[in-house]
mmCIF file of C-alpha atoms and ligand atoms in Angstrom:
data_model
loop_
_atom_site.group_PDB
_atom_site.id
_atom_site.type_symbol
_atom_site.label_atom_id
_atom_site.label_comp_id
_atom_site.label_asym_id
_atom_site.label_seq_id
_atom_site.Cartn_x
_atom_site.Cartn_y
_atom_site.Cartn_z
ATOM 1 C CA UNK A 6 29.775 11.911 -16.066
ATOM 2 C CA UNK A 7 30.065 12.258 -19.870
ATOM 3 C CA UNK A 8 28.712 15.287 -21.751
ATOM 4 C CA UNK A 9 26.145 13.363 -23.803
ATOM 5 C CA UNK A 10 25.004 11.338 -20.805
ATOM 6 C CA UNK A 11 23.447 14.355 -19.118
ATOM 7 C CA UNK A 12 21.286 15.210 -22.125
ATOM 8 C CA UNK A 13 18.714 12.503 -21.718
ATOM 9 C CA UNK A 14 14.994 12.289 -22.160
ATOM 10 C CA UNK A 15 12.188 10.118 -20.843
ATOM 11 C CA UNK A 16 12.745 7.365 -23.426
ATOM 12 C CA UNK A 17 16.306 6.859 -22.190
ATOM 13 C CA UNK A 18 14.934 5.681 -18.868
ATOM 14 C CA UNK A 19 12.408 3.219 -20.329
ATOM 15 C CA UNK A 20 13.685 -0.374 -20.302
ATOM 16 C CA UNK A 21 12.885 -3.077 -22.869
ATOM 17 C CA UNK A 22 10.772 -5.054 -20.359
ATOM 18 C CA UNK A 23 7.008 -5.470 -20.757
ATOM 19 C CA UNK A 24 5.247 -3.742 -17.887
ATOM 20 C CA UNK A 25 3.220 -6.404 -16.065
ATOM 21 C CA UNK A 26 0.998 -4.394 -13.758
ATOM 22 C CA UNK A 27 -2.789 -4.688 -14.077
ATOM 23 C CA UNK A 28 -4.362 -2.182 -16.465
ATOM 24 C CA UNK A 29 -5.350 0.903 -14.443
ATOM 25 C CA UNK A 30 -2.897 0.270 -11.581
ATOM 26 C CA UNK A 31 -1.587 3.459 -9.953
ATOM 27 C CA UNK A 32 1.967 2.148 -10.341
ATOM 28 C CA UNK A 33 1.926 3.246 -14.014
ATOM 29 C CA UNK A 34 1.524 6.877 -13.078
ATOM 30 C CA UNK A 35 4.426 6.718 -10.608
ATOM 31 C CA UNK A 36 6.679 5.025 -13.178
ATOM 32 C CA UNK A 37 5.772 7.651 -15.779
ATOM 33 C CA UNK A 38 6.616 10.541 -13.437
ATOM 34 C CA UNK A 39 9.922 9.007 -12.345
ATOM 35 C CA UNK A 40 10.868 8.519 -16.005
ATOM 36 C CA UNK A 41 9.902 12.130 -16.653
ATOM 37 C CA UNK A 42 11.788 13.661 -13.707
ATOM 38 C CA UNK A 43 15.039 11.691 -13.889
ATOM 39 C CA UNK A 44 16.249 13.174 -17.198
ATOM 40 C CA UNK A 45 15.745 16.670 -15.736
ATOM 41 C CA UNK A 46 18.356 15.954 -13.078
ATOM 42 C CA UNK A 47 21.279 15.950 -15.514
ATOM 43 C CA UNK A 48 22.670 12.748 -14.049
ATOM 44 C CA UNK A 49 23.953 9.919 -16.234
ATOM 45 C CA UNK A 50 21.886 6.730 -16.222
ATOM 46 C CA UNK A 51 24.750 4.683 -14.813
ATOM 47 C CA UNK A 52 24.720 6.879 -11.710
ATOM 48 C CA UNK A 53 21.225 5.780 -10.700
ATOM 49 C CA UNK A 54 20.344 2.588 -8.855
ATOM 50 C CA UNK A 55 16.784 1.435 -8.128
ATOM 51 C CA UNK A 56 16.549 -1.084 -5.308
ATOM 52 C CA UNK A 57 13.271 -2.796 -4.455
ATOM 53 C CA UNK A 58 11.899 -5.512 -2.194
ATOM 54 C CA UNK A 59 9.013 -7.800 -3.156
ATOM 55 C CA UNK A 60 5.508 -6.891 -4.273
ATOM 56 C CA UNK A 61 3.804 -5.545 -7.390
ATOM 57 C CA UNK A 62 5.444 -2.163 -6.754
ATOM 58 C CA UNK A 63 8.830 -3.803 -6.356
ATOM 59 C CA UNK A 64 8.841 -4.842 -10.027
ATOM 60 C CA UNK A 65 9.743 -1.205 -10.682
ATOM 61 C CA UNK A 66 13.516 -1.649 -11.294
ATOM 62 C CA UNK A 67 12.800 -3.926 -14.296
ATOM 63 C CA UNK A 68 11.103 -1.037 -16.036
ATOM 64 C CA UNK A 69 13.876 1.499 -15.447
ATOM 65 C CA UNK A 70 16.809 1.619 -17.827
ATOM 66 C CA UNK A 71 19.235 2.215 -14.947
ATOM 67 C CA UNK A 72 21.061 -0.043 -12.548
ATOM 68 C CA UNK A 73 18.617 -1.881 -10.348
ATOM 69 C CA UNK A 74 18.166 -4.797 -7.996
ATOM 70 C CA UNK A 75 14.882 -6.585 -7.186
ATOM 71 C CA UNK A 76 15.992 -7.869 -3.798
ATOM 72 C CA UNK A 77 14.309 -9.833 -1.015
ATOM 73 C CA UNK A 78 11.143 -9.083 0.870
ATOM 74 C CA UNK A 79 11.487 -6.019 3.135
ATOM 75 C CA UNK A 80 15.246 -5.740 2.719
ATOM 76 C CA UNK A 81 15.517 -3.028 0.082
ATOM 77 C CA UNK A 82 16.609 -0.329 2.600
ATOM 78 C CA UNK A 83 19.426 -2.582 3.860
ATOM 79 C CA UNK A 84 20.639 -3.460 0.366
ATOM 80 C CA UNK A 85 20.334 0.146 -0.740
ATOM 81 C CA UNK A 86 22.318 1.335 2.299
ATOM 82 C CA UNK A 87 25.142 -0.975 1.256
ATOM 83 C CA UNK A 88 24.987 0.255 -2.337
ATOM 84 C CA UNK A 89 25.140 3.896 -1.244
ATOM 85 C CA UNK A 90 28.057 3.354 1.131
ATOM 86 C CA UNK A 91 30.002 1.300 -1.420
ATOM 87 C CA UNK A 92 29.513 3.937 -4.113
ATOM 88 C CA UNK A 93 28.419 7.307 -2.704
ATOM 89 C CA UNK A 94 28.339 8.773 -6.231
ATOM 90 C CA UNK A 95 25.209 6.803 -7.035
ATOM 91 C CA UNK A 96 21.795 8.339 -6.559
ATOM 92 C CA UNK A 97 19.947 5.490 -4.892
ATOM 93 C CA UNK A 98 16.160 5.087 -5.017
ATOM 94 C CA UNK A 99 14.269 2.529 -2.960
ATOM 95 C CA UNK A 100 10.933 1.200 -4.164
ATOM 96 C CA UNK A 101 8.759 -0.472 -1.565
ATOM 97 C CA UNK A 102 5.108 -1.166 -0.769
ATOM 98 C CA UNK A 103 3.163 -0.876 2.468
ATOM 99 C CA UNK A 104 3.503 -4.628 2.979
ATOM 100 C CA UNK A 105 7.146 -4.806 1.963
ATOM 101 C CA UNK A 106 8.258 -1.664 3.790
ATOM 102 C CA UNK A 107 6.056 -1.746 6.879
ATOM 103 C CA UNK A 108 5.389 -5.445 7.656
ATOM 104 C CA UNK A 109 8.412 -7.635 7.049
ATOM 105 C CA UNK A 110 10.680 -4.658 6.302
ATOM 106 C CA UNK A 111 9.519 -2.255 9.009
ATOM 107 C CA UNK A 112 12.700 -2.630 10.992
ATOM 108 C CA UNK A 113 14.956 -2.014 7.997
ATOM 109 C CA UNK A 114 12.987 1.035 6.954
ATOM 110 C CA UNK A 115 13.164 2.619 10.420
ATOM 111 C CA UNK A 116 16.928 2.223 10.664
ATOM 112 C CA UNK A 117 17.671 3.518 7.172
ATOM 113 C CA UNK A 118 15.639 6.621 8.060
ATOM 114 C CA UNK A 119 17.198 7.133 11.487
ATOM 115 C CA UNK A 120 20.723 6.818 10.089
ATOM 116 C CA UNK A 121 19.955 9.516 7.551
ATOM 117 C CA UNK A 122 20.982 7.244 4.706
ATOM 118 C CA UNK A 123 21.046 9.226 1.493
ATOM 119 C CA UNK A 124 18.214 7.229 -0.113
ATOM 120 C CA UNK A 125 15.095 8.342 -1.946
ATOM 121 C CA UNK A 126 12.448 5.970 -0.663
ATOM 122 C CA UNK A 127 9.153 5.717 -2.556
ATOM 123 C CA UNK A 128 6.564 3.978 -0.396
ATOM 124 C CA UNK A 129 3.724 2.872 -2.664
ATOM 125 C CA UNK A 130 0.856 2.744 -0.195
ATOM 126 C CA UNK A 131 -2.167 0.902 -1.580
ATOM 127 C CA UNK A 132 -3.276 -0.322 1.861
ATOM 128 C CA UNK A 133 -3.256 -3.957 0.667
ATOM 129 C CA UNK A 134 -0.924 -6.793 -0.349
ATOM 130 C CA UNK A 135 -1.359 -6.672 -4.130
ATOM 131 C CA UNK A 136 1.046 -9.334 -5.368
ATOM 132 C CA UNK A 137 -0.244 -12.044 -3.043
ATOM 133 C CA UNK A 138 -3.845 -11.324 -4.051
ATOM 134 C CA UNK A 139 -5.359 -8.975 -1.565
ATOM 135 C CA UNK A 140 -4.597 -9.723 2.088
ATOM 136 C CA UNK A 141 -4.874 -6.762 4.464
ATOM 137 C CA UNK A 142 -1.640 -4.861 5.117
ATOM 138 C CA UNK A 143 -0.357 -2.826 8.087
ATOM 139 C CA UNK A 144 -1.876 0.310 6.578
ATOM 140 C CA UNK A 145 -5.312 -1.239 5.925
ATOM 141 C CA UNK A 146 -8.105 0.211 8.013
ATOM 142 C CA UNK A 147 -9.369 -1.688 11.061
ATOM 143 C CA UNK A 148 -12.106 -4.110 10.012
ATOM 144 C CA UNK A 149 -10.700 -4.643 6.502
ATOM 145 C CA UNK A 150 -12.560 -7.528 4.878
ATOM 146 C CA UNK A 151 -10.397 -9.688 2.647
ATOM 147 C CA UNK A 152 -10.330 -13.395 1.779
ATOM 148 C CA UNK A 153 -7.952 -13.952 4.700
ATOM 149 C CA UNK A 154 -9.993 -11.773 7.087
ATOM 150 C CA UNK A 155 -13.603 -12.551 6.109
ATOM 151 C CA UNK A 156 -14.994 -10.968 9.289
ATOM 152 C CA UNK A 157 -12.714 -7.957 9.081
ATOM 153 C CA UNK A 158 -9.164 -7.446 10.354
ATOM 154 C CA UNK A 159 -8.656 -6.713 14.034
ATOM 155 C CA UNK A 160 -5.442 -4.692 13.612
ATOM 156 C CA UNK A 161 -4.930 -0.979 14.171
ATOM 157 C CA UNK A 162 -3.198 0.497 11.108
ATOM 158 C CA UNK A 163 0.248 2.066 11.167
ATOM 159 C CA UNK A 164 0.654 5.508 9.620
ATOM 160 C CA UNK A 165 3.716 5.871 7.392
ATOM 161 C CA UNK A 166 4.264 9.626 7.782
ATOM 162 C CA UNK A 167 4.243 9.762 11.617
ATOM 163 C CA UNK A 168 6.427 6.650 11.590
ATOM 164 C CA UNK A 169 8.942 8.325 9.273
ATOM 165 C CA UNK A 170 8.997 11.479 11.413
ATOM 166 C CA UNK A 171 9.459 9.487 14.603
ATOM 167 C CA UNK A 172 12.297 7.614 12.885
ATOM 168 C CA UNK A 173 14.054 10.959 12.306
ATOM 169 C CA UNK A 174 13.799 10.983 8.500
ATOM 170 C CA UNK A 175 15.128 14.310 7.263
ATOM 171 C CA UNK A 176 12.702 14.574 4.326
ATOM 172 C CA UNK A 177 9.109 13.391 4.559
ATOM 173 C CA UNK A 178 6.444 14.035 1.939
ATOM 174 C CA UNK A 179 3.104 12.692 0.786
ATOM 175 C CA UNK A 180 1.535 12.705 -2.647
ATOM 176 C CA UNK A 181 -0.977 10.764 -4.765
ATOM 177 C CA UNK A 182 -0.744 8.784 -7.995
ATOM 178 C CA UNK A 183 -3.665 10.715 -9.503
ATOM 179 C CA UNK A 184 -1.918 14.100 -9.328
ATOM 180 C CA UNK A 185 1.054 13.700 -11.693
ATOM 181 C CA UNK A 186 2.161 17.333 -11.388
ATOM 182 C CA UNK A 187 2.336 17.174 -7.615
ATOM 183 C CA UNK A 188 3.932 13.728 -7.724
ATOM 184 C CA UNK A 189 6.645 14.983 -10.095
ATOM 185 C CA UNK A 190 7.351 17.952 -7.842
ATOM 186 C CA UNK A 191 7.762 15.686 -4.802
ATOM 187 C CA UNK A 192 10.141 13.449 -6.786
ATOM 188 C CA UNK A 193 12.255 16.490 -7.731
ATOM 189 C CA UNK A 194 12.395 17.584 -4.111
ATOM 190 C CA UNK A 195 13.394 14.115 -2.906
ATOM 191 C CA UNK A 196 16.045 13.900 -5.626
ATOM 192 C CA UNK A 197 17.569 17.189 -4.416
ATOM 193 C CA UNK A 198 17.571 16.164 -0.763
ATOM 194 C CA UNK A 199 20.774 14.951 0.868
ATOM 195 C CA UNK A 200 19.830 12.341 3.454
ATOM 196 C CA UNK A 201 16.917 10.029 4.078
ATOM 197 C CA UNK A 202 13.975 11.080 1.916
ATOM 198 C CA UNK A 203 10.700 9.217 2.025
ATOM 199 C CA UNK A 204 7.570 9.907 0.020
ATOM 200 C CA UNK A 205 4.339 8.175 0.905
ATOM 201 C CA UNK A 206 2.457 7.808 -2.371
ATOM 202 C CA UNK A 207 -1.232 6.971 -2.196
ATOM 203 C CA UNK A 208 -1.433 4.337 -4.924
ATOM 204 C CA UNK A 209 -4.631 2.801 -6.156
ATOM 205 C CA UNK A 210 -4.766 -0.985 -6.499
ATOM 206 C CA UNK A 211 -7.669 -1.335 -8.917
ATOM 207 C CA UNK A 212 -7.975 -5.066 -8.356
ATOM 208 C CA UNK A 213 -7.828 -5.599 -4.594
ATOM 209 C CA UNK A 214 -8.482 -2.207 -2.992
ATOM 210 C CA UNK A 215 -10.022 0.051 -5.608
ATOM 211 C CA UNK A 216 -10.917 3.520 -4.374
ATOM 212 C CA UNK A 217 -8.980 3.260 -1.094
ATOM 213 C CA UNK A 218 -8.188 6.987 -1.263
ATOM 214 C CA UNK A 219 -11.245 8.250 -3.115
ATOM 215 C CA UNK A 220 -12.443 10.232 -0.092
ATOM 216 C CA UNK A 221 -9.344 12.383 -0.510
ATOM 217 C CA UNK A 222 -8.420 12.123 -4.183
ATOM 218 C CA UNK A 223 -11.730 12.075 -6.096
ATOM 219 C CA UNK A 224 -12.152 15.152 -8.264
ATOM 220 C CA UNK A 225 -15.464 15.940 -6.540
ATOM 221 C CA UNK A 226 -13.932 16.137 -3.029
ATOM 222 C CA UNK A 227 -10.185 16.633 -3.384
ATOM 223 C CA UNK A 228 -10.119 20.415 -2.952
ATOM 224 C CA UNK A 229 -12.039 20.158 0.303
ATOM 225 C CA UNK A 230 -10.363 17.002 1.571
ATOM 226 C CA UNK A 231 -6.716 17.739 0.871
ATOM 227 C CA UNK A 232 -4.413 20.468 2.089
ATOM 228 C CA UNK A 233 -1.580 21.274 -0.306
ATOM 229 C CA UNK A 234 1.333 22.361 1.871
ATOM 230 C CA UNK A 235 3.557 25.162 0.623
ATOM 231 C CA UNK A 236 6.580 26.266 2.575
ATOM 232 C CA UNK A 237 6.160 29.722 4.110
ATOM 233 C CA UNK A 238 2.477 29.937 3.114
ATOM 234 C CA UNK A 239 -0.605 29.894 5.355
ATOM 235 C CA UNK A 240 -2.509 26.623 5.372
ATOM 236 C CA UNK A 241 -5.507 27.380 3.179
ATOM 237 C CA UNK A 242 -7.667 24.822 1.386
ATOM 238 C CA UNK A 243 -11.137 24.264 -0.033
ATOM 239 C CA UNK A 244 -12.756 24.615 -3.454
ATOM 240 C CA UNK A 245 -13.101 28.353 -2.870
ATOM 241 C CA UNK A 246 -9.857 28.649 -0.848
ATOM 242 C CA UNK A 247 -11.994 29.746 2.057
ATOM 243 C CA UNK A 248 -10.914 27.303 4.770
ATOM 244 C CA UNK A 249 -7.773 27.096 6.811
ATOM 245 C CA UNK A 250 -5.941 25.404 9.651
ATOM 246 C CA UNK A 251 -5.106 27.109 12.902
ATOM 247 C CA UNK A 252 -3.738 25.856 16.192
ATOM 248 C CA UNK A 253 -5.464 26.101 19.571
ATOM 249 C CA UNK A 254 -3.317 24.832 22.417
ATOM 250 C CA UNK A 255 -1.971 21.564 21.066
ATOM 251 C CA UNK A 256 -4.871 20.870 18.714
ATOM 252 C CA UNK A 257 -5.240 21.768 15.056
ATOM 253 C CA UNK A 258 -8.581 23.239 14.004
ATOM 254 C CA UNK A 259 -10.329 23.632 10.680
ATOM 255 C CA UNK A 260 -11.690 27.176 10.399
ATOM 256 C CA UNK A 261 -13.837 29.053 7.914
ATOM 257 C CA UNK A 262 -12.146 32.198 6.657
ATOM 258 C CA UNK A 263 -14.256 35.293 7.040
ATOM 259 C CA UNK A 264 -16.091 34.275 10.241
ATOM 260 C CA UNK A 265 -13.972 36.684 12.224
ATOM 261 C CA UNK A 266 -11.008 34.588 11.093
ATOM 262 C CA UNK A 267 -8.412 35.963 8.703
ATOM 263 C CA UNK A 268 -5.345 34.545 6.980
ATOM 264 C CA UNK A 269 -3.136 35.948 9.717
ATOM 265 C CA UNK A 270 -4.783 33.566 12.218
ATOM 266 C CA UNK A 271 -3.726 30.514 10.227
ATOM 267 C CA UNK A 272 -0.705 28.309 10.676
ATOM 268 C CA UNK A 273 2.131 29.050 8.273
ATOM 269 C CA UNK A 274 3.879 25.948 6.979
ATOM 270 C CA UNK A 275 7.543 25.733 7.932
ATOM 271 C CA UNK A 276 8.925 22.531 6.490
ATOM 272 C CA UNK A 277 12.413 23.153 7.905
ATOM 273 C CA UNK A 278 11.330 23.831 11.501
ATOM 274 C CA UNK A 279 13.980 22.074 13.620
ATOM 275 C CA UNK A 280 11.245 21.143 16.111
ATOM 276 C CA UNK A 281 9.206 18.287 14.602
ATOM 277 C CA UNK A 282 6.163 18.862 16.844
ATOM 278 C CA UNK A 283 4.018 20.667 14.263
ATOM 279 C CA UNK A 284 4.921 18.281 11.452
ATOM 280 C CA UNK A 285 3.848 15.446 13.725
ATOM 281 C CA UNK A 286 0.501 17.147 14.324
ATOM 282 C CA UNK A 287 0.084 17.677 10.574
ATOM 283 C CA UNK A 288 0.961 14.056 9.871
ATOM 284 C CA UNK A 289 -1.916 12.915 12.051
ATOM 285 C CA UNK A 290 -4.606 14.910 10.228
ATOM 286 C CA UNK A 291 -7.091 12.490 8.685
ATOM 287 C CA UNK A 292 -10.336 12.646 6.764
ATOM 288 C CA UNK A 293 -13.121 13.268 7.479
ATOM 289 C CA UNK A 294 -12.242 15.533 10.458
ATOM 290 C CA UNK A 295 -9.387 17.204 8.582
ATOM 291 C CA UNK A 296 -8.163 17.616 5.020
ATOM 292 C CA UNK A 297 -5.204 15.311 4.389
ATOM 293 C CA UNK A 298 -1.884 17.194 4.039
ATOM 294 C CA UNK A 299 -0.053 16.612 0.763
ATOM 295 C CA UNK A 300 3.398 17.977 0.011
ATOM 296 C CA UNK A 301 6.654 18.267 1.887
ATOM 297 C CA UNK A 302 5.833 17.814 5.554
ATOM 298 C CA UNK A 303 9.409 18.059 6.821
ATOM 299 C CA UNK A 304 12.758 18.830 5.153
ATOM 300 C CA UNK A 305 15.779 19.465 7.327
ATOM 301 C CA UNK A 306 19.488 19.136 6.711
ATOM 302 C CA UNK A 307 21.829 17.100 8.835
ATOM 303 C CA UNK A 308 24.912 15.126 7.806
ATOM 304 C CA UNK A 309 24.102 11.929 5.960
ATOM 305 C CA UNK A 310 25.495 8.588 7.105
ATOM 306 C CA UNK A 311 27.919 8.183 4.197
ATOM 307 C CA UNK A 312 29.263 11.721 4.669
ATOM 308 C CA UNK A 313 30.105 11.069 8.316
ATOM 309 C CA UNK A 314 31.530 7.658 7.491
ATOM 310 C CA UNK A 315 33.776 9.017 4.741
ATOM 311 C CA UNK A 316 34.946 11.852 7.021
ATOM 312 C CA UNK A 317 35.862 9.313 9.654
ATOM 313 C CA UNK A 318 37.699 7.184 7.116
ATOM 314 C CA UNK A 319 39.664 10.202 5.904
ATOM 315 C CA UNK A 320 40.561 11.148 9.463
ATOM 316 C CA UNK A 321 41.773 7.621 10.190
ATOM 317 C CA UNK A 322 43.893 7.580 7.020
ATOM 318 C CA UNK A 323 45.408 10.943 7.954
ATOM 319 C CA UNK A 324 46.289 9.726 11.425
ATOM 320 C CA UNK A 325 47.434 6.216 10.612
ATOM 321 C CA UNK A 326 47.965 6.053 6.834
ATOM 322 C CA UNK A 327 46.209 3.727 4.435
ATOM 323 C CA UNK A 328 45.582 0.426 6.160
ATOM 324 C CA UNK A 329 45.329 -3.192 5.046
ATOM 325 C CA UNK A 330 42.403 -5.381 6.125
ATOM 326 C CA UNK A 331 44.877 -8.241 6.598
ATOM 327 C CA UNK A 332 46.952 -6.206 9.055
ATOM 328 C CA UNK A 333 43.825 -5.259 10.968
ATOM 329 C CA UNK A 334 42.708 -8.862 11.271
ATOM 330 C CA UNK A 335 46.150 -10.218 12.140
ATOM 331 C CA UNK A 336 47.141 -7.258 14.320
ATOM 332 C CA UNK A 337 47.013 -8.905 17.721
ATOM 333 C CA UNK A 338 45.420 -11.758 19.613
ATOM 334 C CA UNK A 339 41.723 -11.227 20.176
ATOM 335 C CA UNK A 340 41.589 -13.728 23.013
ATOM 336 C CA UNK A 341 43.828 -16.212 24.694
ATOM 337 C CA UNK A 342 42.707 -19.657 25.827
ATOM 338 C CA UNK A 343 44.586 -20.653 28.965
HETATM 339 C C1 TPP B 416 9.794 -13.929 3.090
HETATM 340 C C2 TPP B 416 8.522 -13.701 2.323
HETATM 341 N N1 TPP B 416 7.362 -13.648 3.001
HETATM 342 C C3 TPP B 416 6.208 -13.432 2.321
HETATM 343 C C4 TPP B 416 6.213 -13.296 0.971
HETATM 344 C C5 TPP B 416 4.912 -13.080 0.237
HETATM 345 N N2 TPP B 416 4.709 -11.709 -0.216
HETATM 346 C C6 TPP B 416 5.121 -11.318 -1.438
HETATM 347 S S1 TPP B 416 4.741 -9.734 -1.766
HETATM 348 C C7 TPP B 416 3.997 -9.545 -0.253
HETATM 349 C C8 TPP B 416 3.338 -8.262 0.170
HETATM 350 C C9 TPP B 416 3.378 -7.224 -0.867
HETATM 351 O O1 TPP B 416 2.604 -6.134 -0.479
HETATM 352 P P1 TPP B 416 3.044 -4.660 -0.757
HETATM 353 O O2 TPP B 416 4.411 -4.408 -0.248
HETATM 354 O O3 TPP B 416 1.972 -3.790 -0.198
HETATM 355 O O4 TPP B 416 3.171 -4.579 -2.324
HETATM 356 P P2 TPP B 416 2.102 -4.513 -3.495
HETATM 357 O O5 TPP B 416 2.103 -5.874 -4.090
HETATM 358 O O6 TPP B 416 0.775 -4.133 -2.926
HETATM 359 O O7 TPP B 416 2.672 -3.481 -4.408
HETATM 360 C C10 TPP B 416 4.070 -10.725 0.490
HETATM 361 C C11 TPP B 416 3.525 -10.907 1.847
HETATM 362 C C12 TPP B 416 7.456 -13.332 0.303
HETATM 363 N N3 TPP B 416 7.568 -13.133 -1.015
HETATM 364 N N4 TPP B 416 8.601 -13.526 1.008
HETATM 365 S S1 SF4 B 417 -2.695 -6.263 -8.024
HETATM 366 FE FE1 SF4 B 417 -3.071 -4.108 -7.554
HETATM 367 S S2 SF4 B 417 -1.075 -3.238 -7.057
HETATM 368 FE FE2 SF4 B 417 -0.721 -5.182 -8.123
HETATM 369 S S3 SF4 B 417 -0.466 -4.608 -10.286
HETATM 370 FE FE3 SF4 B 417 -2.627 -5.160 -9.968
HETATM 371 S S4 SF4 B 417 -3.632 -3.194 -9.523
HETATM 372 FE FE4 SF4 B 417 -1.435 -2.887 -9.233
#
């Protein structure tokens, strides 16, 4: 990495391409925060790769002045895994949508997470297929009326955060496009993480699903309807910071502080708890019964796929010396026809 390369600013990460998202799309805010956070990392531009699938969100690599690859629908995690293994020095970001990452690409996403691939996956969740003009997606609510489901969809939605936890992702967070400060902080945390990092970003599609998250993100309700998680801190929320979350048996409860309930009764967030049970409970908190948790839900450390692979390669070289693919292939008969 050259000396001058690490002294970059936002403009260095802006490409010469015209941004083609609809005016007011939440994607702009995410792009702006990524272009703000990347120069802070002190990494040269040529050491970043942005890999996307297909969708409005997947146009992202065009707008980044880094290496990038707009790949095929749902396959960004697979392509990105190959990129990371081929060149572990790259910091690899995956850009995907709820359609791209959870419909056609659901399988690829799960396996990249479970393998602890060192990827920073940004899941732009707008609960709709934007690029193809507004069909319901796997995260759309049951009964979603669209042109292709005029009477309402009859599908139960999938929830990205519980899915990521169940897939053994080692870093799972949630944020929203309308809170740039929080979004930037989550990007920094994902950038620092070694292993599979996924951030679900609530992203507003102004054209086909406007206001999908307004019950959580609108200025008038957000303090009461979102819970900002902070590691090691009790779970307090509300406009007047007078509500909290406690656990009774296996159920989380919203409580009013003061009614014989004090801060010491509340759950304390432990993002690195080796047992994922509480993070799973948190991930299933939904409005209107609960405030929606935003922040780092889980962050644990375990060896990443490429680290284990490189260790194994080194061990093999030590034992047997540097090999030749040709020798491996021509080594012995694989089968004999008699
Ligand atoms: C193999 C294949 N199947 C279907 C499509 C059509 N298609 C393009 S984008 C898309 C869904 C995009 O939705 P999402 O990932 O939520 O992205 P958004 O556009 O909302 O950002 C679909 C179904 C395609 N391009 N390729
Ligand atoms: S269709 Fe929706 S997601 Fe796509 S660019 Fe327009 S506002 Fe954004």
